[in-house]
Tab-separated table of C-alpha atoms in Angstrom:
chain	number	residue	atom	x	y	z
A	5	MET	CA	-31.655	201.297	46.347
A	6	LYS	CA	-35.043	199.609	46.570
A	7	HIS	CA	-38.256	201.514	47.109
A	8	GLN	CA	-39.602	200.834	50.604
A	9	LEU	CA	-43.247	200.644	51.623
A	10	PRO	CA	-43.565	201.121	55.384
A	11	LEU	CA	-46.141	199.585	57.667
A	12	GLU	CA	-48.166	202.624	58.702
A	13	GLN	CA	-51.018	201.186	60.743
A	14	MET	CA	-52.050	197.931	62.377
A	15	MET	CA	-55.617	197.565	63.643
A	16	VAL	CA	-56.599	194.635	65.853
A	17	SER	CA	-60.143	193.513	66.599
A	18	ALA	CA	-61.568	190.481	68.386
A	19	TYR	CA	-64.873	188.681	67.955
A	20	THR	CA	-66.860	185.989	69.731
A	21	VAL	CA	-69.309	184.064	67.527
A	22	PRO	CA	-71.788	181.582	69.078
A	23	THR	CA	-71.680	178.094	67.583
A	24	ASP	CA	-74.792	176.831	65.819
A	25	ALA	CA	-75.054	173.946	68.329
A	26	PRO	CA	-73.163	172.809	71.458
A	27	GLU	CA	-69.817	171.299	70.439
A	28	ALA	CA	-67.169	169.088	72.009
A	29	ASP	CA	-64.296	166.820	71.115
A	30	GLY	CA	-62.484	164.239	73.212
A	31	THR	CA	-61.073	166.659	75.764
A	32	SER	CA	-63.004	169.953	75.693
A	33	ALA	CA	-66.402	171.554	75.041
A	34	TRP	CA	-67.382	175.004	73.757
A	35	ASP	CA	-70.316	177.077	72.576
A	36	THR	CA	-68.501	180.066	71.049
A	37	THR	CA	-65.654	180.567	68.592
A	38	LYS	CA	-63.202	183.386	69.258
A	39	VAL	CA	-61.289	185.032	66.419
A	40	VAL	CA	-58.655	187.786	66.477
A	41	ILE	CA	-58.365	189.804	63.254
A	42	VAL	CA	-55.422	192.014	62.233
A	43	GLU	CA	-55.621	194.633	59.478
A	44	ALA	CA	-52.232	195.969	58.372
A	45	ARG	CA	-52.024	199.122	56.230
A	46	SER	CA	-49.387	200.639	53.965
A	47	GLY	CA	-50.601	203.720	52.116
A	48	THR	CA	-54.196	203.034	51.117
A	49	THR	CA	-53.783	199.261	50.900
A	50	TYR	CA	-54.849	196.861	53.660
A	51	GLY	CA	-53.970	193.245	54.349
A	52	THR	CA	-56.000	191.014	56.659
A	53	GLY	CA	-54.968	188.102	58.863
A	54	TRP	CA	-56.647	186.191	61.665
A	55	SER	CA	-56.272	183.517	64.305
A	56	TYR	CA	-58.794	181.454	66.229
A	57	ALA	CA	-57.286	182.322	69.556
A	58	PRO	CA	-57.932	183.723	73.027
A	59	LEU	CA	-58.715	187.433	73.018
A	60	SER	CA	-55.403	188.015	74.801
A	61	ALA	CA	-53.679	187.266	71.491
A	62	GLY	CA	-55.232	190.430	70.136
A	63	ALA	CA	-53.962	192.465	73.075
A	64	LEU	CA	-50.454	191.099	72.561
A	65	ALA	CA	-50.538	191.926	68.849
A	66	GLN	CA	-51.762	195.449	69.586
A	67	GLU	CA	-49.448	196.244	72.493
A	68	GLN	CA	-46.207	194.509	71.489
A	69	LEU	CA	-46.111	193.405	67.858
A	70	GLY	CA	-47.587	196.527	66.261
A	71	PRO	CA	-45.143	198.994	67.841
A	72	ALA	CA	-42.197	196.689	67.065
A	73	LEU	CA	-43.081	196.564	63.352
A	74	MET	CA	-44.337	200.071	62.688
A	75	GLY	CA	-42.427	201.847	59.918
A	76	SER	CA	-40.719	198.663	58.686
A	77	ASP	CA	-40.762	197.681	55.014
A	78	VAL	CA	-43.811	195.457	54.531
A	79	PHE	CA	-42.097	193.556	51.713
A	80	ASP	CA	-39.495	192.124	54.115
A	81	ILE	CA	-41.775	189.583	55.768
A	82	ALA	CA	-38.991	187.226	56.851
A	83	ALA	CA	-37.271	190.078	58.704
A	84	LEU	CA	-40.537	191.218	60.278
A	85	HIS	CA	-41.253	187.665	61.410
A	86	GLU	CA	-37.898	187.540	63.183
A	87	VAL	CA	-38.667	190.861	64.875
A	88	MET	CA	-41.942	189.454	66.168
A	89	CYS	CA	-40.274	186.300	67.499
A	90	ARG	CA	-37.655	188.372	69.334
A	91	THR	CA	-40.324	190.702	70.698
A	92	VAL	CA	-42.196	187.852	72.430
A	93	HIS	CA	-39.061	186.001	73.559
A	94	ALA	CA	-39.484	186.899	77.218
A	95	ALA	CA	-43.143	185.869	77.209
A	96	GLY	CA	-42.531	182.675	75.233
A	97	ARG	CA	-42.857	181.952	71.517
A	98	SER	CA	-45.600	179.296	71.788
A	99	GLY	CA	-49.277	179.528	72.667
A	100	VAL	CA	-50.963	182.928	72.680
A	101	ALA	CA	-47.869	184.706	71.368
A	102	SER	CA	-47.670	182.342	68.417
A	103	CYS	CA	-51.332	182.974	67.581
A	104	ALA	CA	-50.715	186.722	67.646
A	105	ILE	CA	-47.685	186.379	65.368
A	106	SER	CA	-49.766	184.202	63.035
A	107	ALA	CA	-52.510	186.796	62.599
A	108	VAL	CA	-49.991	189.560	61.878
A	109	ASP	CA	-47.933	187.392	59.504
A	110	LEU	CA	-51.038	186.409	57.531
A	111	ALA	CA	-52.000	190.083	57.268
A	112	LEU	CA	-48.518	190.989	56.009
A	113	TRP	CA	-48.580	188.315	53.295
A	114	ASP	CA	-52.016	189.498	52.190
A	115	LEU	CA	-50.837	193.117	52.211
A	116	LYS	CA	-47.718	192.348	50.182
A	117	ALA	CA	-49.708	190.494	47.521
A	118	ARG	CA	-52.275	193.286	47.320
A	119	LEU	CA	-49.560	195.942	46.969
A	120	LEU	CA	-48.190	193.918	44.043
A	121	ASP	CA	-51.754	193.439	42.701
A	122	LEU	CA	-51.245	189.674	42.692
A	123	PRO	CA	-53.226	186.729	44.015
A	124	LEU	CA	-51.242	185.312	46.916
A	125	ILE	CA	-50.685	182.062	45.030
A	126	ARG	CA	-48.787	183.961	42.322
A	127	LEU	CA	-46.524	185.463	44.972
A	128	LEU	CA	-45.916	182.068	46.611
A	129	GLY	CA	-45.714	180.031	43.397
A	130	ALA	CA	-48.258	177.340	42.588
A	131	ALA	CA	-47.603	173.617	42.935
A	132	ARG	CA	-51.190	172.676	42.000
A	133	ALA	CA	-54.268	174.313	40.523
A	134	SER	CA	-56.700	173.160	43.226
A	135	VAL	CA	-56.642	171.733	46.725
A	136	PRO	CA	-58.515	168.611	47.971
A	137	VAL	CA	-60.672	169.267	51.036
A	138	TYR	CA	-62.319	167.112	53.684
A	139	GLY	CA	-65.419	167.975	55.695
A	140	SER	CA	-64.627	168.178	59.400
A	141	GLY	CA	-67.021	168.318	62.348
A	142	GLY	CA	-69.024	165.431	63.771
A	143	PHE	CA	-68.727	166.734	67.336
A	144	THR	CA	-69.264	164.325	70.215
A	145	THR	CA	-72.215	166.428	71.409
A	146	TYR	CA	-74.145	165.834	68.180
A	147	HIS	CA	-77.213	163.620	68.289
A	148	ASP	CA	-76.988	160.766	65.798
A	149	THR	CA	-79.462	162.463	63.466
A	150	HIS	CA	-77.424	165.686	63.519
A	151	LEU	CA	-74.238	163.756	62.802
A	152	ALA	CA	-75.891	161.885	59.940
A	153	SER	CA	-77.285	165.095	58.459
A	154	GLN	CA	-73.915	166.835	58.489
A	155	LEU	CA	-72.061	163.904	56.938
A	156	ASN	CA	-74.781	163.337	54.357
A	157	GLY	CA	-74.603	167.002	53.380
A	158	TRP	CA	-70.882	166.848	52.746
A	159	VAL	CA	-70.661	163.504	50.963
A	160	HIS	CA	-73.962	163.228	49.108
A	161	GLY	CA	-74.967	166.888	48.969
A	162	GLN	CA	-71.633	168.541	48.135
A	163	SER	CA	-69.750	165.522	46.756
A	164	ILE	CA	-66.875	165.891	49.226
A	165	PRO	CA	-65.377	162.390	49.244
A	166	ARG	CA	-63.673	162.534	52.662
A	167	VAL	CA	-64.960	163.474	56.133
A	168	LYS	CA	-63.809	163.532	59.759
A	169	ILE	CA	-65.661	163.123	63.053
A	170	LYS	CA	-64.629	163.665	66.676
A	171	ILE	CA	-64.222	160.657	68.962
A	172	GLY	CA	-62.591	160.120	72.369
A	173	GLU	CA	-65.762	161.304	74.106
A	174	SER	CA	-65.414	162.132	77.833
A	175	CYS	CA	-61.609	161.993	77.735
A	176	GLY	CA	-61.602	158.486	76.308
A	177	ARG	CA	-64.085	156.984	78.756
A	178	SER	CA	-66.810	156.237	76.172
A	179	VAL	CA	-65.093	153.930	73.717
A	180	ARG	CA	-68.223	151.926	72.951
A	181	ARG	CA	-70.026	155.128	72.011
A	182	ASP	CA	-67.025	156.251	69.919
A	183	LEU	CA	-67.151	153.061	67.893
A	184	GLU	CA	-70.938	153.200	67.526
A	185	ARG	CA	-70.681	156.730	66.107
A	186	THR	CA	-67.919	155.609	63.755
A	187	ARG	CA	-70.103	152.757	62.471
A	188	LEU	CA	-72.960	155.210	61.960
A	189	ALA	CA	-70.680	157.556	60.043
A	190	ARG	CA	-69.595	154.731	57.754
A	191	GLU	CA	-73.207	153.728	57.087
A	192	VAL	CA	-74.118	157.308	56.167
A	193	ILE	CA	-71.195	158.058	53.842
A	194	GLY	CA	-70.930	154.620	52.230
A	195	ARG	CA	-67.845	152.616	51.442
A	196	GLN	CA	-66.446	154.875	48.720
A	197	ALA	CA	-65.853	157.974	50.867
A	198	GLU	CA	-62.837	158.255	53.154
A	199	LEU	CA	-63.561	158.338	56.898
A	200	TYR	CA	-61.270	160.071	59.389
A	201	VAL	CA	-61.428	160.411	63.178
A	202	ASP	CA	-59.899	162.840	65.673
A	203	SER	CA	-59.669	161.911	69.356
A	204	ALA	CA	-57.952	165.165	70.437
A	205	GLY	CA	-55.382	163.178	72.436
A	206	ALA	CA	-58.072	161.638	74.628
A	207	TYR	CA	-56.816	158.036	74.803
A	208	GLN	CA	-54.044	156.339	76.718
A	209	ARG	CA	-51.395	154.530	74.673
A	210	LYS	CA	-52.601	150.908	74.724
A	211	GLN	CA	-56.214	152.078	74.693
A	212	ALA	CA	-55.501	154.018	71.491
A	213	VAL	CA	-54.040	150.882	69.920
A	214	ARG	CA	-57.167	148.879	70.737
A	215	VAL	CA	-59.390	151.634	69.385
A	216	GLY	CA	-57.249	151.959	66.263
A	217	LEU	CA	-57.579	148.245	65.510
A	218	ALA	CA	-61.372	148.499	65.834
A	219	LEU	CA	-61.449	151.619	63.655
A	220	ALA	CA	-59.636	149.762	60.886
A	221	GLU	CA	-62.594	147.386	60.648
A	222	GLN	CA	-64.730	150.381	59.624
A	223	GLY	CA	-62.201	151.427	56.984
A	224	VAL	CA	-60.926	154.437	58.958
A	225	ASP	CA	-57.572	155.478	57.509
A	226	TRP	CA	-56.836	158.681	59.474
A	227	PHE	CA	-56.417	158.604	63.272
A	228	GLU	CA	-55.696	162.135	64.466
A	229	GLU	CA	-54.026	162.694	67.840
A	230	PRO	CA	-54.768	159.213	69.204
A	231	VAL	CA	-52.782	160.195	72.311
A	232	ASP	CA	-51.499	163.488	73.676
A	233	PRO	CA	-49.761	165.081	70.661
A	234	GLU	CA	-46.705	165.894	72.807
A	235	ASP	CA	-46.279	162.186	73.623
A	236	LEU	CA	-43.982	161.229	70.748
A	237	ALA	CA	-43.302	157.762	72.163
A	238	GLY	CA	-47.043	157.151	72.398
A	239	LEU	CA	-47.644	158.368	68.844
A	240	ARG	CA	-44.896	156.030	67.597
A	241	LEU	CA	-46.390	153.108	69.522
A	242	VAL	CA	-49.821	153.647	67.970
A	243	ARG	CA	-48.400	154.343	64.517
A	244	ASP	CA	-46.462	151.061	64.549
A	245	ALA	CA	-49.462	149.059	65.755
A	246	VAL	CA	-52.367	150.226	63.591
A	247	SER	CA	-53.058	150.456	59.869
A	248	CYS	CA	-54.643	153.932	60.095
A	249	ASP	CA	-52.381	156.864	59.327
A	250	VAL	CA	-51.493	158.530	62.625
A	251	THR	CA	-51.453	162.319	62.391
A	252	ALA	CA	-50.636	165.283	64.639
A	253	GLY	CA	-49.036	168.721	64.483
A	254	GLY	CA	-52.031	171.042	64.534
A	255	HIS	CA	-51.017	172.374	67.950
A	256	ALA	CA	-47.316	172.762	67.140
A	257	CYS	CA	-46.053	176.343	67.252
A	258	THR	CA	-42.314	176.297	66.584
A	259	PRO	CA	-39.892	174.764	64.047
A	260	PRO	CA	-38.329	172.413	66.641
A	261	GLN	CA	-41.773	171.026	67.489
A	262	PHE	CA	-42.454	170.230	63.831
A	263	ALA	CA	-38.966	168.781	63.440
A	264	ARG	CA	-39.474	166.419	66.383
A	265	LEU	CA	-42.786	165.172	65.004
A	266	ALA	CA	-41.524	164.749	61.454
A	267	GLY	CA	-38.124	163.319	62.332
A	268	GLY	CA	-39.203	161.192	65.263
A	269	GLY	CA	-41.256	158.631	63.355
A	270	ALA	CA	-44.340	159.846	65.215
A	271	VAL	CA	-46.719	160.660	62.355
A	272	ASP	CA	-47.656	159.552	58.856
A	273	CYS	CA	-48.889	163.028	57.895
A	274	LEU	CA	-47.906	166.306	59.536
A	275	GLN	CA	-50.726	168.733	60.318
A	276	ILE	CA	-49.993	172.473	60.238
A	277	ASP	CA	-52.163	175.382	61.367
A	278	ALA	CA	-50.964	178.688	59.905
A	279	THR	CA	-53.154	180.601	62.364
A	280	ARG	CA	-51.304	179.008	65.281
A	281	CYS	CA	-47.740	178.204	64.213
A	282	GLY	CA	-46.597	181.674	63.141
A	283	GLY	CA	-48.462	182.361	59.919
A	284	LEU	CA	-47.643	181.430	56.346
A	285	THR	CA	-43.953	182.049	57.003
A	286	GLU	CA	-43.759	179.135	59.430
A	287	PHE	CA	-46.352	177.074	57.535
A	288	LEU	CA	-44.068	176.929	54.501
A	289	ARG	CA	-41.054	176.105	56.663
A	290	ALA	CA	-42.902	173.286	58.418
A	291	ALA	CA	-44.029	171.879	55.057
A	292	ALA	CA	-40.393	171.861	53.937
A	293	VAL	CA	-39.382	169.999	57.102
A	294	ALA	CA	-42.053	167.396	56.377
A	295	LYS	CA	-40.890	167.109	52.767
A	296	ALA	CA	-37.340	166.454	53.950
A	297	HIS	CA	-38.654	163.499	55.983
A	298	GLY	CA	-40.802	162.080	53.196
A	299	LEU	CA	-44.094	163.183	54.737
A	300	GLN	CA	-47.185	164.845	53.369
A	301	VAL	CA	-48.848	167.717	55.193
A	302	SER	CA	-52.457	168.652	55.850
A	303	THR	CA	-53.821	171.987	57.015
A	304	ARG	CA	-55.697	172.275	60.287
A	305	GLY	CA	-58.660	174.624	60.740
A	306	ALA	CA	-59.107	178.118	59.249
A	307	PRO	CA	-59.717	176.877	55.689
A	308	HIS	CA	-59.551	180.233	53.892
A	309	ALA	CA	-56.318	181.207	55.632
A	310	HIS	CA	-54.647	178.161	54.077
A	311	VAL	CA	-55.944	177.817	50.518
A	312	HIS	CA	-53.202	179.735	48.686
A	313	ALA	CA	-50.347	178.327	50.775
A	314	ALA	CA	-51.764	174.804	50.444
A	315	ALA	CA	-51.768	175.179	46.670
A	316	ALA	CA	-48.092	176.199	46.847
A	317	VAL	CA	-46.977	173.084	48.772
A	318	PRO	CA	-45.977	170.077	46.644
A	319	ASN	CA	-46.345	167.562	49.494
A	320	LEU	CA	-49.883	168.574	50.469
A	321	ARG	CA	-52.439	165.833	51.125
A	322	HIS	CA	-55.533	167.946	51.764
A	323	LEU	CA	-57.134	170.913	53.524
A	324	GLU	CA	-59.476	170.673	56.522
A	325	TRP	CA	-62.862	172.296	55.879
A	326	PHE	CA	-63.613	172.680	59.582
A	327	HIS	CA	-67.282	173.389	60.248
A	328	ASP	CA	-66.785	176.048	62.937
A	329	HIS	CA	-64.177	178.074	61.080
A	330	ALA	CA	-65.768	177.790	57.634
A	331	ARG	CA	-69.014	179.051	59.155
A	332	VAL	CA	-67.340	181.996	60.928
A	333	GLU	CA	-65.377	182.959	57.818
A	334	ALA	CA	-68.570	182.955	55.743
A	335	MET	CA	-70.208	185.204	58.333
A	336	LEU	CA	-67.350	187.712	58.690
A	337	PHE	CA	-65.717	187.848	55.248
A	338	ASP	CA	-66.576	188.445	51.622
A	339	GLY	CA	-64.871	186.224	49.051
A	340	VAL	CA	-65.340	182.806	50.672
A	341	LEU	CA	-65.058	179.649	48.578
A	342	ASP	CA	-67.403	176.715	47.937
A	343	PRO	CA	-65.971	173.214	48.613
A	344	THR	CA	-68.625	171.456	46.521
A	345	GLY	CA	-66.936	168.767	44.456
A	346	GLY	CA	-64.259	168.132	47.062
A	347	THR	CA	-61.734	170.768	46.012
A	348	VAL	CA	-61.194	174.515	46.252
A	349	ALA	CA	-58.942	176.706	44.106
A	350	PRO	CA	-57.209	179.983	44.922
A	351	GLY	CA	-59.131	182.859	43.408
A	352	GLY	CA	-57.774	185.496	41.044
A	353	SER	CA	-58.322	188.508	43.315
A	354	PRO	CA	-55.301	190.195	44.913
A	355	GLY	CA	-54.070	188.732	48.186
A	356	HIS	CA	-55.969	185.817	49.703
A	357	GLY	CA	-59.180	187.256	48.255
A	358	LEU	CA	-61.085	187.774	51.526
A	359	SER	CA	-62.266	191.118	52.891
A	360	LEU	CA	-63.633	191.725	56.373
A	361	ARG	CA	-67.333	192.661	56.375
A	362	HIS	CA	-67.085	195.261	59.119
A	363	GLU	CA	-70.815	195.861	59.503
A	364	ALA	CA	-71.650	192.159	59.591
A	365	ALA	CA	-68.861	191.521	62.101
A	366	GLU	CA	-69.712	194.386	64.449
A	367	PRO	CA	-72.412	192.578	66.511
A	368	TYR	CA	-69.826	189.955	67.500
A	369	ARG	CA	-67.037	192.377	68.302
A	370	ILE	CA	-65.482	192.441	71.763
A	371	ALA	CA	-64.339	195.910	72.867
C-alpha cells in the first residue's frame, strides 16, 4: 500500500498591481493586472500556483475547490483535477471556474515536485534543455517612442529575436494606424527579427484578410486572433487567404475547445494558457491534441507558470514573455528568469522554482 501525503491546507490570496502605463489591445483597455495566488500545503511543504483572473476566481477556489480536495493525496493530481471539474459542473467549467482550477492545479504540481525534491521538469520529463521566448507587449495605447523603446530593448538590448505587438485598435476601426505601427515596429527591430501581431479578435472576416495581406508585406509571420477566436469558419477563411500563420487558443478552457481548434483547420499554431485552461494537467493534454493534428503549440501569458511544461512538450514553438505578467511575476516572486539571449531554461530548484515574496506582495493584496 502506497504512502499517502494529504492536502492539509490551501491558502488563497488576490492582488491588484497597477500597470506601468495605460494599456489596451484591439478590444479592451486596462490599467491594473489582477492575479489570484494559491498556496497548497502538505506537512511543511508548500506549492504555489496562480492565475491572471478576476478576484472571484479566488473566492471560488477558497469556497468550493479547497473543501473538495482537503485530505486527498496530493500525488494523485489527475484524480484531484477530476474532482475540481465535477465540483464546478453546476457553475460551468469555463471562464472563472477554469481560472480557479488552473491556479490550484499549478500549486499541486509545484507541491508534488517539491515533496519529491525535484525540479518540475524532472517530474514531467524534458523534451528540450531550453525554451525559445518572444517579447510581447506593444500595446495600442503606447506612443510611438514608447513602442520603439520597448521593441529596441527586447531585440537589440536583450537579443530576443522575435517580438509581438497589439493591433486592431478601437475594435478594428483604425487599420491605417495598425499598419503604421507595424511598419514602425519593423523599422525598429530590423529585417532579421521575427515580427508578430495580435488583434485580439478585433477584425471582421474579410477585413482581417485585407489586413493580413498588408501585414505580409512587412514580413509579419504570426497573426494572432485575426477574428473572434470562437469563429472557426472565420479563422479558416483568414488562414487559407494569408501567408501569416494564424493562431488562437489562448482563451480556450476545455479539451473540446482545443480539439475543435486543432482539428478544424482553424490555426497553424495552437496557443495554450495553463493559468486559464485548467493548469498543467490540461496544458499537457492540449499539447497532445495539437501533436495529433500535426500542430505546434505556443504558451500564452504567465511566462514563469509555463517554463517547465513548455520544456516538456516536443511540439513547442515558443513561450510568450508577456510584458504585464513578466513584470508582475518579478515583483511578487523570487526565482524569476532572465530571457536575455532569446531563451529561458528550467532551473534546478525544486518545483517551478518560484516563491511568493509575501512582504513585497502585501501592498497589492485585496482583502
